[in-house]
mmCIF file of C-alpha atoms and ligand atoms in Angstrom:
data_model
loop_
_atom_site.group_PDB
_atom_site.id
_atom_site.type_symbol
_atom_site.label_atom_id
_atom_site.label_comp_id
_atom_site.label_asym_id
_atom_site.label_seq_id
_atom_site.Cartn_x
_atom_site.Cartn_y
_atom_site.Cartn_z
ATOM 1 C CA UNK A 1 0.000 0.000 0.000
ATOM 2 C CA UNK A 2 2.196 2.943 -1.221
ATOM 3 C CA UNK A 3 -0.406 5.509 -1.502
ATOM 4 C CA UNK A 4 -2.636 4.883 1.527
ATOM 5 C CA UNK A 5 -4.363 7.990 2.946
ATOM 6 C CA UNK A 6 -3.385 10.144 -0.245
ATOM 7 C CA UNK A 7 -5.904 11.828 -1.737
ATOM 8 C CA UNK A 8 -4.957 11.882 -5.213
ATOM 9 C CA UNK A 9 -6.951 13.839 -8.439
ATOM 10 C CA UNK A 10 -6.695 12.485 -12.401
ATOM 11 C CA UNK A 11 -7.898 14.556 -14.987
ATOM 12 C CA UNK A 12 -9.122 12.437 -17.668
ATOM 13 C CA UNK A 13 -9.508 9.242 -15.521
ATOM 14 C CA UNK A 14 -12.773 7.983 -17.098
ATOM 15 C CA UNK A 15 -10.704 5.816 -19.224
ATOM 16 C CA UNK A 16 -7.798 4.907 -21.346
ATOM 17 C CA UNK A 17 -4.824 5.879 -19.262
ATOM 18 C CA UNK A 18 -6.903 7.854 -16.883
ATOM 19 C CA UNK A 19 -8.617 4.947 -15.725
ATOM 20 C CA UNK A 20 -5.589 2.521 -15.936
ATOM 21 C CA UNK A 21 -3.667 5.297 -13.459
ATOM 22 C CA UNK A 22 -6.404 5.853 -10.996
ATOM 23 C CA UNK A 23 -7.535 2.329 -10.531
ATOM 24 C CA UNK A 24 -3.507 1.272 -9.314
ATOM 25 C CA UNK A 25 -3.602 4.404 -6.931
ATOM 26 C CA UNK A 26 -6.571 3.356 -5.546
ATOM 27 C CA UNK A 27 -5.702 -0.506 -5.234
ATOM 28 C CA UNK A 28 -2.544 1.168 -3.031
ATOM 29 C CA UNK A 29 -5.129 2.958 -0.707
ATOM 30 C CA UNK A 30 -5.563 6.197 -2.259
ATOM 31 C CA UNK A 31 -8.587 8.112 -2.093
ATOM 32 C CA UNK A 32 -9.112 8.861 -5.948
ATOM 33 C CA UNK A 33 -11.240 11.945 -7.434
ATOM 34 C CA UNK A 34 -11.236 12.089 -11.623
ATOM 35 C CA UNK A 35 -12.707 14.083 -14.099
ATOM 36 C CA UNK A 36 -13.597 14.091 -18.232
ATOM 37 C CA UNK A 37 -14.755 16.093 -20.908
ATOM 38 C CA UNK A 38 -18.111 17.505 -20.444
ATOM 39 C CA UNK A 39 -20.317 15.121 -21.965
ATOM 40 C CA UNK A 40 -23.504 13.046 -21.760
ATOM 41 C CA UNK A 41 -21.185 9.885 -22.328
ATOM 42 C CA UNK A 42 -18.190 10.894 -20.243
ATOM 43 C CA UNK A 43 -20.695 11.185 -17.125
ATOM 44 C CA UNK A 44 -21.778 7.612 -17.630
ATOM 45 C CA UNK A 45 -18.113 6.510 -17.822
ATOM 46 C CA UNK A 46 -16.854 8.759 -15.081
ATOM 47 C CA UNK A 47 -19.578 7.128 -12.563
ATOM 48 C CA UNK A 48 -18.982 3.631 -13.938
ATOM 49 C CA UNK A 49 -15.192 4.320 -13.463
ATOM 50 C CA UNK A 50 -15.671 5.915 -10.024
ATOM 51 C CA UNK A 51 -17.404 2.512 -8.841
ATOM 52 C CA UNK A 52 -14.324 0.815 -10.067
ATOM 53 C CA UNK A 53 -12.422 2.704 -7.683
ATOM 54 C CA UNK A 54 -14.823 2.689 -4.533
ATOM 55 C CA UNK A 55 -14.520 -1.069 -4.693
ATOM 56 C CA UNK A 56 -11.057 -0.995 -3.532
ATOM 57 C CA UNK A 57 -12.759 0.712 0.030
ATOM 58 C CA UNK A 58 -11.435 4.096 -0.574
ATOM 59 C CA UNK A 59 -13.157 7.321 -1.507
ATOM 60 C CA UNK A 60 -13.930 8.885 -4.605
ATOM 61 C CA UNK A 61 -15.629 11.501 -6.499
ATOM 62 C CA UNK A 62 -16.497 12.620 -10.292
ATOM 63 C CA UNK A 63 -16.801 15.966 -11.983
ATOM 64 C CA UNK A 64 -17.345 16.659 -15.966
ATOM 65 C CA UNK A 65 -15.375 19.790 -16.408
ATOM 66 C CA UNK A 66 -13.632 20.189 -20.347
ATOM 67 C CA UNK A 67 -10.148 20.886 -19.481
ATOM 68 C CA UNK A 68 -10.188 23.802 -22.456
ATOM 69 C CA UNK A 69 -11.966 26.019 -20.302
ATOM 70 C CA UNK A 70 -9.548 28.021 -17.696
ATOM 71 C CA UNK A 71 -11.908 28.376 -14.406
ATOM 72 C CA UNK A 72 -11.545 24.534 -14.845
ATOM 73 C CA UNK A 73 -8.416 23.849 -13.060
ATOM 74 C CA UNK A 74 -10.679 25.708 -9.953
ATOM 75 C CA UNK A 75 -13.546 23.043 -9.955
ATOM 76 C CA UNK A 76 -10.980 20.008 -10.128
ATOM 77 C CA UNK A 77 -9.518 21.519 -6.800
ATOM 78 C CA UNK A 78 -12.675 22.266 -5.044
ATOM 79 C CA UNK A 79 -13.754 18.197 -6.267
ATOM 80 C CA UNK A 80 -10.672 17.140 -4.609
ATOM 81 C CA UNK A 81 -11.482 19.207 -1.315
ATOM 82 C CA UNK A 82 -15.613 19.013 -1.166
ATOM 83 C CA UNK A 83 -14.892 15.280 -1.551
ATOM 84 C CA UNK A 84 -11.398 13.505 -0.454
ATOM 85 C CA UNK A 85 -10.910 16.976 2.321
ATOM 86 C CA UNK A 86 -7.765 17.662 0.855
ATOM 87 C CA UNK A 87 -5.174 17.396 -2.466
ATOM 88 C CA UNK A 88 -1.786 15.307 -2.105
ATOM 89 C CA UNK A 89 -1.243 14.311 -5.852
ATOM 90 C CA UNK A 90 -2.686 15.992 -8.629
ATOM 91 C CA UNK A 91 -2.376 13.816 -11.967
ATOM 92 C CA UNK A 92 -2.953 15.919 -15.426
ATOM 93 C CA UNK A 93 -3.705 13.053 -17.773
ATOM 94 C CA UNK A 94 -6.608 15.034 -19.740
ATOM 95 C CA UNK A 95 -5.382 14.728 -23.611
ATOM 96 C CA UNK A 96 -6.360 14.823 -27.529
ATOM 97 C CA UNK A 97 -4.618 13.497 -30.529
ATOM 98 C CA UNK A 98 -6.739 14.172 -33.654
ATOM 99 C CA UNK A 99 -4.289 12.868 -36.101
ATOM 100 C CA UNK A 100 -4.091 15.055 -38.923
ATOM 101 C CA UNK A 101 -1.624 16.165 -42.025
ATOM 102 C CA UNK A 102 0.186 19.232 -41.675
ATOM 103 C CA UNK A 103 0.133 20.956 -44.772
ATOM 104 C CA UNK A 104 -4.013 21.529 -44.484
ATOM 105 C CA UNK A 105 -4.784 21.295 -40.961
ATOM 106 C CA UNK A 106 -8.046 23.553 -39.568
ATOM 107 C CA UNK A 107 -6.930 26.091 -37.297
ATOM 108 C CA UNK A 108 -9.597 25.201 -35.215
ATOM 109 C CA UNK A 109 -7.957 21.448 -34.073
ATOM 110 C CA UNK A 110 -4.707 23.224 -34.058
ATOM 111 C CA UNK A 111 -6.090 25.517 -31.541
ATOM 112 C CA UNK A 112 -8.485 22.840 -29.469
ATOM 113 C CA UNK A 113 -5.209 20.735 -29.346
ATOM 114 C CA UNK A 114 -3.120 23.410 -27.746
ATOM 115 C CA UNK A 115 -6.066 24.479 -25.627
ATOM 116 C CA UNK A 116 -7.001 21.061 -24.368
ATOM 117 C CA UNK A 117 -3.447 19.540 -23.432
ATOM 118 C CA UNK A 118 -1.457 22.412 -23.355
ATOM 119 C CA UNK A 119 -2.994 25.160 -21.748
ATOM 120 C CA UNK A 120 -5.539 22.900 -19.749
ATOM 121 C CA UNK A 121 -2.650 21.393 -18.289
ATOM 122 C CA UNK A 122 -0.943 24.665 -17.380
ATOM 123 C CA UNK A 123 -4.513 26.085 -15.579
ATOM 124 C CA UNK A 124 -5.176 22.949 -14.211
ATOM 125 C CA UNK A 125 -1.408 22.332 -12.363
ATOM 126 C CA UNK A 126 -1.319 26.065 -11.335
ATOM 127 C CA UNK A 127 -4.930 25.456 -9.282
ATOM 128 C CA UNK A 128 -3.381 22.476 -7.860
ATOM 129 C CA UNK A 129 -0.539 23.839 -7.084
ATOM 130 C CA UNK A 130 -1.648 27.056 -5.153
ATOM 131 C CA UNK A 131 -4.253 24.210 -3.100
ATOM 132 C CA UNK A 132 -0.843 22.355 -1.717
ATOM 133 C CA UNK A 133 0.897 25.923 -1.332
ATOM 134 C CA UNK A 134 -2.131 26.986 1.112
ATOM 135 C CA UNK A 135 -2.438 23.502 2.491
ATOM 136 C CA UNK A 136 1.727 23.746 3.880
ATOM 137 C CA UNK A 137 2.985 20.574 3.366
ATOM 138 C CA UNK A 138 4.216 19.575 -0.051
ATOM 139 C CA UNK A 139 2.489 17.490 -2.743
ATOM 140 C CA UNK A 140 3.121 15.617 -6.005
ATOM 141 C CA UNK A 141 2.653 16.360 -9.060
ATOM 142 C CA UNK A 142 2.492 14.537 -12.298
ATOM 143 C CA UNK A 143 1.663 15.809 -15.833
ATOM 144 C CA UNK A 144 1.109 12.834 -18.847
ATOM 145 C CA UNK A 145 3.445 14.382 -21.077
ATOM 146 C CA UNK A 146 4.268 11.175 -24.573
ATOM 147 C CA UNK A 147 7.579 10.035 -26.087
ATOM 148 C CA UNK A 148 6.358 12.632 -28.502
ATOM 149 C CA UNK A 149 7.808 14.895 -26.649
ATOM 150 C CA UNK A 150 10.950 14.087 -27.840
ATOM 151 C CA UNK A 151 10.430 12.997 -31.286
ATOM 152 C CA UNK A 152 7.876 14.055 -33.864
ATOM 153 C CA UNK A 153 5.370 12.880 -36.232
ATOM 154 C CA UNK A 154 3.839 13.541 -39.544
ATOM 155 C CA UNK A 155 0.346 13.226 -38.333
ATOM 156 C CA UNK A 156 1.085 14.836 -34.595
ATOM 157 C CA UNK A 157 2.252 18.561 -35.943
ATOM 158 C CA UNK A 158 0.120 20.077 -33.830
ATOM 159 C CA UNK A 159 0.029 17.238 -30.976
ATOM 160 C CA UNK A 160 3.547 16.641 -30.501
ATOM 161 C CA UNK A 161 4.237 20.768 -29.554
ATOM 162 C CA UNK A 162 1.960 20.196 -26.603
ATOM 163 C CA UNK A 163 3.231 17.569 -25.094
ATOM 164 C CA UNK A 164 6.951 19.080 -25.022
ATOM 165 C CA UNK A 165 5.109 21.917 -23.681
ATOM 166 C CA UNK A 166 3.759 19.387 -20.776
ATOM 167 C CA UNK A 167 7.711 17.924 -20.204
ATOM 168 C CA UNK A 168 8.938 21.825 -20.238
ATOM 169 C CA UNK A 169 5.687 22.896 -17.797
ATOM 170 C CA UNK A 170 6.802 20.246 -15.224
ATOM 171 C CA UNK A 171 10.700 20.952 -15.424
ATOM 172 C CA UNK A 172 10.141 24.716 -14.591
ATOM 173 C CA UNK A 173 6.885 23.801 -12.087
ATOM 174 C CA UNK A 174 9.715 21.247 -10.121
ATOM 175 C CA UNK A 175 11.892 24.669 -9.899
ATOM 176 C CA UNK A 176 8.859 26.839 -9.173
ATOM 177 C CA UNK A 177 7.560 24.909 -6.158
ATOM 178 C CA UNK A 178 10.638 22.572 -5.011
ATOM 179 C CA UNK A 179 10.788 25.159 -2.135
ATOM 180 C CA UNK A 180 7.257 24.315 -1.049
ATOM 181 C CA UNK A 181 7.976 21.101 -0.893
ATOM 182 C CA UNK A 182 5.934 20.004 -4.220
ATOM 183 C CA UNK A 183 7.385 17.725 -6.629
ATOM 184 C CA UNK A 184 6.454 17.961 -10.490
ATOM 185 C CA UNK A 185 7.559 15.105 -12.841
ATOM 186 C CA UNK A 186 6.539 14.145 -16.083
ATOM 187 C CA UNK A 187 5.316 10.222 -17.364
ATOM 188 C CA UNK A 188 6.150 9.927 -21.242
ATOM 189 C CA UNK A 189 4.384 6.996 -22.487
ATOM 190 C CA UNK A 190 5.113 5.552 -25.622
ATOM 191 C CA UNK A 191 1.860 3.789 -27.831
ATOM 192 C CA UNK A 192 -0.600 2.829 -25.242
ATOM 193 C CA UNK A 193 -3.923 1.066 -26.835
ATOM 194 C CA UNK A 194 -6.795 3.322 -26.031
ATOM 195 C CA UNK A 195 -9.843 5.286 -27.769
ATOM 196 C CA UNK A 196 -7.107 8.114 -28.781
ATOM 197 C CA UNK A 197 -5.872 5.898 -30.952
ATOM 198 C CA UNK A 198 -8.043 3.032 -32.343
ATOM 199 C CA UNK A 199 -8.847 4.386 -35.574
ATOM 200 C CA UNK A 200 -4.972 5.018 -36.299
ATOM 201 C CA UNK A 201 -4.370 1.211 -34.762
ATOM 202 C CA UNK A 202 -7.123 -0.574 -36.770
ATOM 203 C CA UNK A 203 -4.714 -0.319 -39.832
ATOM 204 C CA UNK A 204 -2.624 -3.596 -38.907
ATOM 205 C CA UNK A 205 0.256 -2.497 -40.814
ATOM 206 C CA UNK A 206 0.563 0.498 -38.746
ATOM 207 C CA UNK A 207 -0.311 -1.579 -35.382
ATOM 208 C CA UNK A 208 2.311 -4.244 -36.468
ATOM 209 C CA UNK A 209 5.024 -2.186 -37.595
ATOM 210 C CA UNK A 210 4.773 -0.305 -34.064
ATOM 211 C CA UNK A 211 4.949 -3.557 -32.329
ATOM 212 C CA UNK A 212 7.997 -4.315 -34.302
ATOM 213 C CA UNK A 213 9.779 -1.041 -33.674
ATOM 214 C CA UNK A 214 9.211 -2.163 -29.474
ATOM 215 C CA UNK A 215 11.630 -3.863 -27.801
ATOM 216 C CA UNK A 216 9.578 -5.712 -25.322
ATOM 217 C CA UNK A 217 7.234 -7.041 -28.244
ATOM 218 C CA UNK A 218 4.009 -5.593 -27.657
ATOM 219 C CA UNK A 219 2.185 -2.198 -27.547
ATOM 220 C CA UNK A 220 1.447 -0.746 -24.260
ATOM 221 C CA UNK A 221 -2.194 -1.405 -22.027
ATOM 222 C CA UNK A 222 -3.429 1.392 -19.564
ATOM 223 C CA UNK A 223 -2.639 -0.718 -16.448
ATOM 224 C CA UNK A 224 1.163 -0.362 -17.396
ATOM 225 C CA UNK A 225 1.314 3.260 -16.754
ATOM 226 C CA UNK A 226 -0.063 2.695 -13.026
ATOM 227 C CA UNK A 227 3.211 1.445 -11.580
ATOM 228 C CA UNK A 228 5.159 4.081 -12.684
ATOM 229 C CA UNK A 229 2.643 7.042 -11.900
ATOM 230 C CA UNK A 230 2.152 5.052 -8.399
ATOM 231 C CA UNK A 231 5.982 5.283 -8.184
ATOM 232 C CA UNK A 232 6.006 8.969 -8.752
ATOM 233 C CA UNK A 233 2.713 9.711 -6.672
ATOM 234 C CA UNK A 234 4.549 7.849 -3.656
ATOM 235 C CA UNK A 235 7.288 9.085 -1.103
ATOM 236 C CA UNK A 236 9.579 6.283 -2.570
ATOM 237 C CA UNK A 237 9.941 9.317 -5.180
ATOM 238 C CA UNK A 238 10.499 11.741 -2.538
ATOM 239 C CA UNK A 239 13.471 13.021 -4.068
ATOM 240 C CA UNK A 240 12.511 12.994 -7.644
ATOM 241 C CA UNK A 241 11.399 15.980 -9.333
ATOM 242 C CA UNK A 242 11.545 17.463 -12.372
ATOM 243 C CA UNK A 243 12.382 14.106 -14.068
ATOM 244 C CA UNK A 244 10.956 12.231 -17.168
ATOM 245 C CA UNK A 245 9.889 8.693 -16.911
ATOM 246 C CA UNK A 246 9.639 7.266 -20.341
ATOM 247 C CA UNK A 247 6.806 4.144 -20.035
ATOM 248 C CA UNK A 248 7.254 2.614 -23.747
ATOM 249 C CA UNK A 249 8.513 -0.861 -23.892
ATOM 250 C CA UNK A 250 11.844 0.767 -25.425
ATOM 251 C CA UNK A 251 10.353 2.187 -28.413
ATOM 252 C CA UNK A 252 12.409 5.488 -28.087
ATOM 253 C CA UNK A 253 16.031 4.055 -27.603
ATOM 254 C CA UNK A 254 15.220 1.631 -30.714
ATOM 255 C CA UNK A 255 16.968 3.209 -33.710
ATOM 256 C CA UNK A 256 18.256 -0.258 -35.172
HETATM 257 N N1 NAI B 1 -2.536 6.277 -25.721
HETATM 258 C C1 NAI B 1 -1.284 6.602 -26.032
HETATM 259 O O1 NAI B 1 -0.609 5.895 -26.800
HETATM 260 C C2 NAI B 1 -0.655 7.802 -25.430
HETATM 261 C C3 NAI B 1 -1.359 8.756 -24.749
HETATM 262 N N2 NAI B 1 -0.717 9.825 -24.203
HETATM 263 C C4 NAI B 1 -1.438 10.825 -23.452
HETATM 264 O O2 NAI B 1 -2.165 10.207 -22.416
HETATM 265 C C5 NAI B 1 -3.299 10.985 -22.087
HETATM 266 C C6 NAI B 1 -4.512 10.092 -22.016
HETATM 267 O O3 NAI B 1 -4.717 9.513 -23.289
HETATM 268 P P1 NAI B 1 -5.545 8.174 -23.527
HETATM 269 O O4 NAI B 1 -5.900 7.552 -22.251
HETATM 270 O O5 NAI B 1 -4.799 7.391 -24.523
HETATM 271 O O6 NAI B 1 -6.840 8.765 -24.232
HETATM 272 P P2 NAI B 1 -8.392 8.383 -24.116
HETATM 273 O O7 NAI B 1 -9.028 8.986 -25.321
HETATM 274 O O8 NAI B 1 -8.570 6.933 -23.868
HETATM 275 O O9 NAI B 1 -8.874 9.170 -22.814
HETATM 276 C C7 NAI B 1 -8.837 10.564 -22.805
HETATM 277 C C8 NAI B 1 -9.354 11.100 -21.500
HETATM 278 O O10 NAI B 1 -9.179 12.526 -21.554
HETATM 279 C C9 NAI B 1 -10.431 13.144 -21.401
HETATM 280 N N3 NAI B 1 -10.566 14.313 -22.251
HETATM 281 C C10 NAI B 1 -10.516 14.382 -23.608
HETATM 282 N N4 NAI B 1 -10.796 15.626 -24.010
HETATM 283 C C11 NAI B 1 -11.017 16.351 -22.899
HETATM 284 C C12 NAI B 1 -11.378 17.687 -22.654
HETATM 285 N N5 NAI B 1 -11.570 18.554 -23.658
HETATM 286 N N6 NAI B 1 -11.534 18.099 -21.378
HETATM 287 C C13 NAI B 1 -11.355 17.232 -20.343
HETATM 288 N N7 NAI B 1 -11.040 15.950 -20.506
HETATM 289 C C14 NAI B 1 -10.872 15.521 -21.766
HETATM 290 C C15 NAI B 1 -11.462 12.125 -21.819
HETATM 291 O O11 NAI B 1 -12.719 12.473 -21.251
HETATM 292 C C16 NAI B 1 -10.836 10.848 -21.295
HETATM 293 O O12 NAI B 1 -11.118 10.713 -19.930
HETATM 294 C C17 NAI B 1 -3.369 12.078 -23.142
HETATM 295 O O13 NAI B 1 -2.848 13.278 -22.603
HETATM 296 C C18 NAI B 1 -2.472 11.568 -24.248
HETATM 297 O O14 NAI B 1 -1.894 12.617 -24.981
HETATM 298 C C19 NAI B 1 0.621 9.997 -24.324
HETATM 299 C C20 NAI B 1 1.350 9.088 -25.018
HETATM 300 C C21 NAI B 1 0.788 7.922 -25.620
HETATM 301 C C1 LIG B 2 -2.073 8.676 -29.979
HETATM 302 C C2 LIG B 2 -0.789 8.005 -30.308
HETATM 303 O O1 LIG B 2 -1.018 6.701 -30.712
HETATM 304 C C3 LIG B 2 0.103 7.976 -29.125
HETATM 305 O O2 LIG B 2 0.093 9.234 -28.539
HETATM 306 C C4 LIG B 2 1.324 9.632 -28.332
HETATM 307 O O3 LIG B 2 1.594 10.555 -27.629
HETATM 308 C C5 LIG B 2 2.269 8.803 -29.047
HETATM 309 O O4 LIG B 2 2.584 9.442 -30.254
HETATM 310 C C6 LIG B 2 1.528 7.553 -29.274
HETATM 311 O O5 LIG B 2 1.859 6.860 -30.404
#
């Protein structure tokens, strides 16, 4: 039980890697609050995903809040609070990658892209961050940056950008608030099988050829980014900050 008695938010943590991450915290005895996209379906998911987590006998909460709008970041916190009574670990998971060429792209996915995972994430962390600052005694912070962050791709021009963003957001947030005791570190998963990217996946020459280029065989599932987000969450991390943790099977070190 490395998280018991933390009361731990994930934005996003309906599903996909959301889900995956909140589920481990709470089978380590974290109290576990999550959020979505404002939809009819998200709500469903969020309270189906929420009863996931109450059966491991901890507490937990839902809110539908889209992560584009800025007063967001606000309503996450006061979740966390009205629910769990305070914030340890704040997760920002929240993400979209409408894969798209470059040389025609609408300025308006451009723009949700950047708005959703870029400056969603920075509203959201800065909310959670000024909740730890007034609480006095640390916290933990985590942003779901990709191994896109460090290289590109054809179909990602306006994805990839945001998710360096996310990296560089929780290298200067680990300088920011190291001095109130917060820690801010960044996961960097590599290809995960999810909804974000089923429709690119159901071509099985893509799928296969991104199994091939893995090390350890196979593509990634959402429980494998729980241990390492767990890890991070936990005071075995207590003095890591400002660090990238690269969850991808090897993908990024495989050149040949
Ligand atoms: N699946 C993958 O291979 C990888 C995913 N990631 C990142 O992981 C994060 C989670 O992705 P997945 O679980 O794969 O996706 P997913 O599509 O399975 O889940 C996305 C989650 O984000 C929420 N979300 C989407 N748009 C939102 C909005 N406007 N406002 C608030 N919440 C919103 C959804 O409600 C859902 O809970 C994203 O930030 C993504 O960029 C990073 C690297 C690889
Ligand atoms: C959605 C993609 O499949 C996924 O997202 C990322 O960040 C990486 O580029 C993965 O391949």
């Amino acid at each position: 039980m490395l998280l018991k008695d933390k009361n731990i938010f994930v934005t996003g943590g309906s599903r996909g890697i959301g889900r995956g991450i909140a589920l481990a915290c709470a089978e380590h005895g974290a109290n576990v609050a999550i959020s979505a996209e404002d939809t009819a379906a998200e709500r469903e998911t969020l309270a189906a995903t929420v009863a996931e987590i109450e059966a491991h006998g901890v507490k937990s909460a839902w809110v539908a809040a889209s992560a584009e709008n800025p007063d967001t970041g606000d309503r996450l916190v006061e979740t966390a609070v009205d629910a769990l009574g305070r914030l340890d670990v704040f997760i920002n998971n929240a993400g979209i990658c409408p894969f798209h060429s470059f040389l025609d792209m609408p300025r308006e996915t451009y723009l949700k892209t950047v708005d959703v995972n870029l400056n969603g994430a920075f509203f959201a962390v800065q909310a959670a961050a000024n909740q730890m600052v007034a609480q006095g005694d640390g916290g933990s912070i985590i942003a779901v940056s990709s191994i896109s962050a460090l290289v590109g791709g054809g179909m990602q021009t306006h994805y990839t950008p945001t998710k360096a963003g996310v990296l560089s957001l929780m290298q200067s947030t680990a300088i920011a608030l190291g001095g109130y005791g917060i820690r801010c570190n960044a996961l960097l998963p590599g290809t995960i099988e999810t909804d974000i990217n089923r429709e690119d996946l159901s071509d099985t020459r893509k799928r296969d050829y991104m199994i091939s280029r893995t090390p350890l065989g196979r593509l990634g599932a959402p429980d494998d980014m729980g241990g390492p987000a767990v890890f991070l969450a936990s005071d075995l991390a207590k003095y890591v900050t400002g660090a990238a943790l690269l969850v991808d099977g090897g993908l990024y070190v495989n050149l040949q």
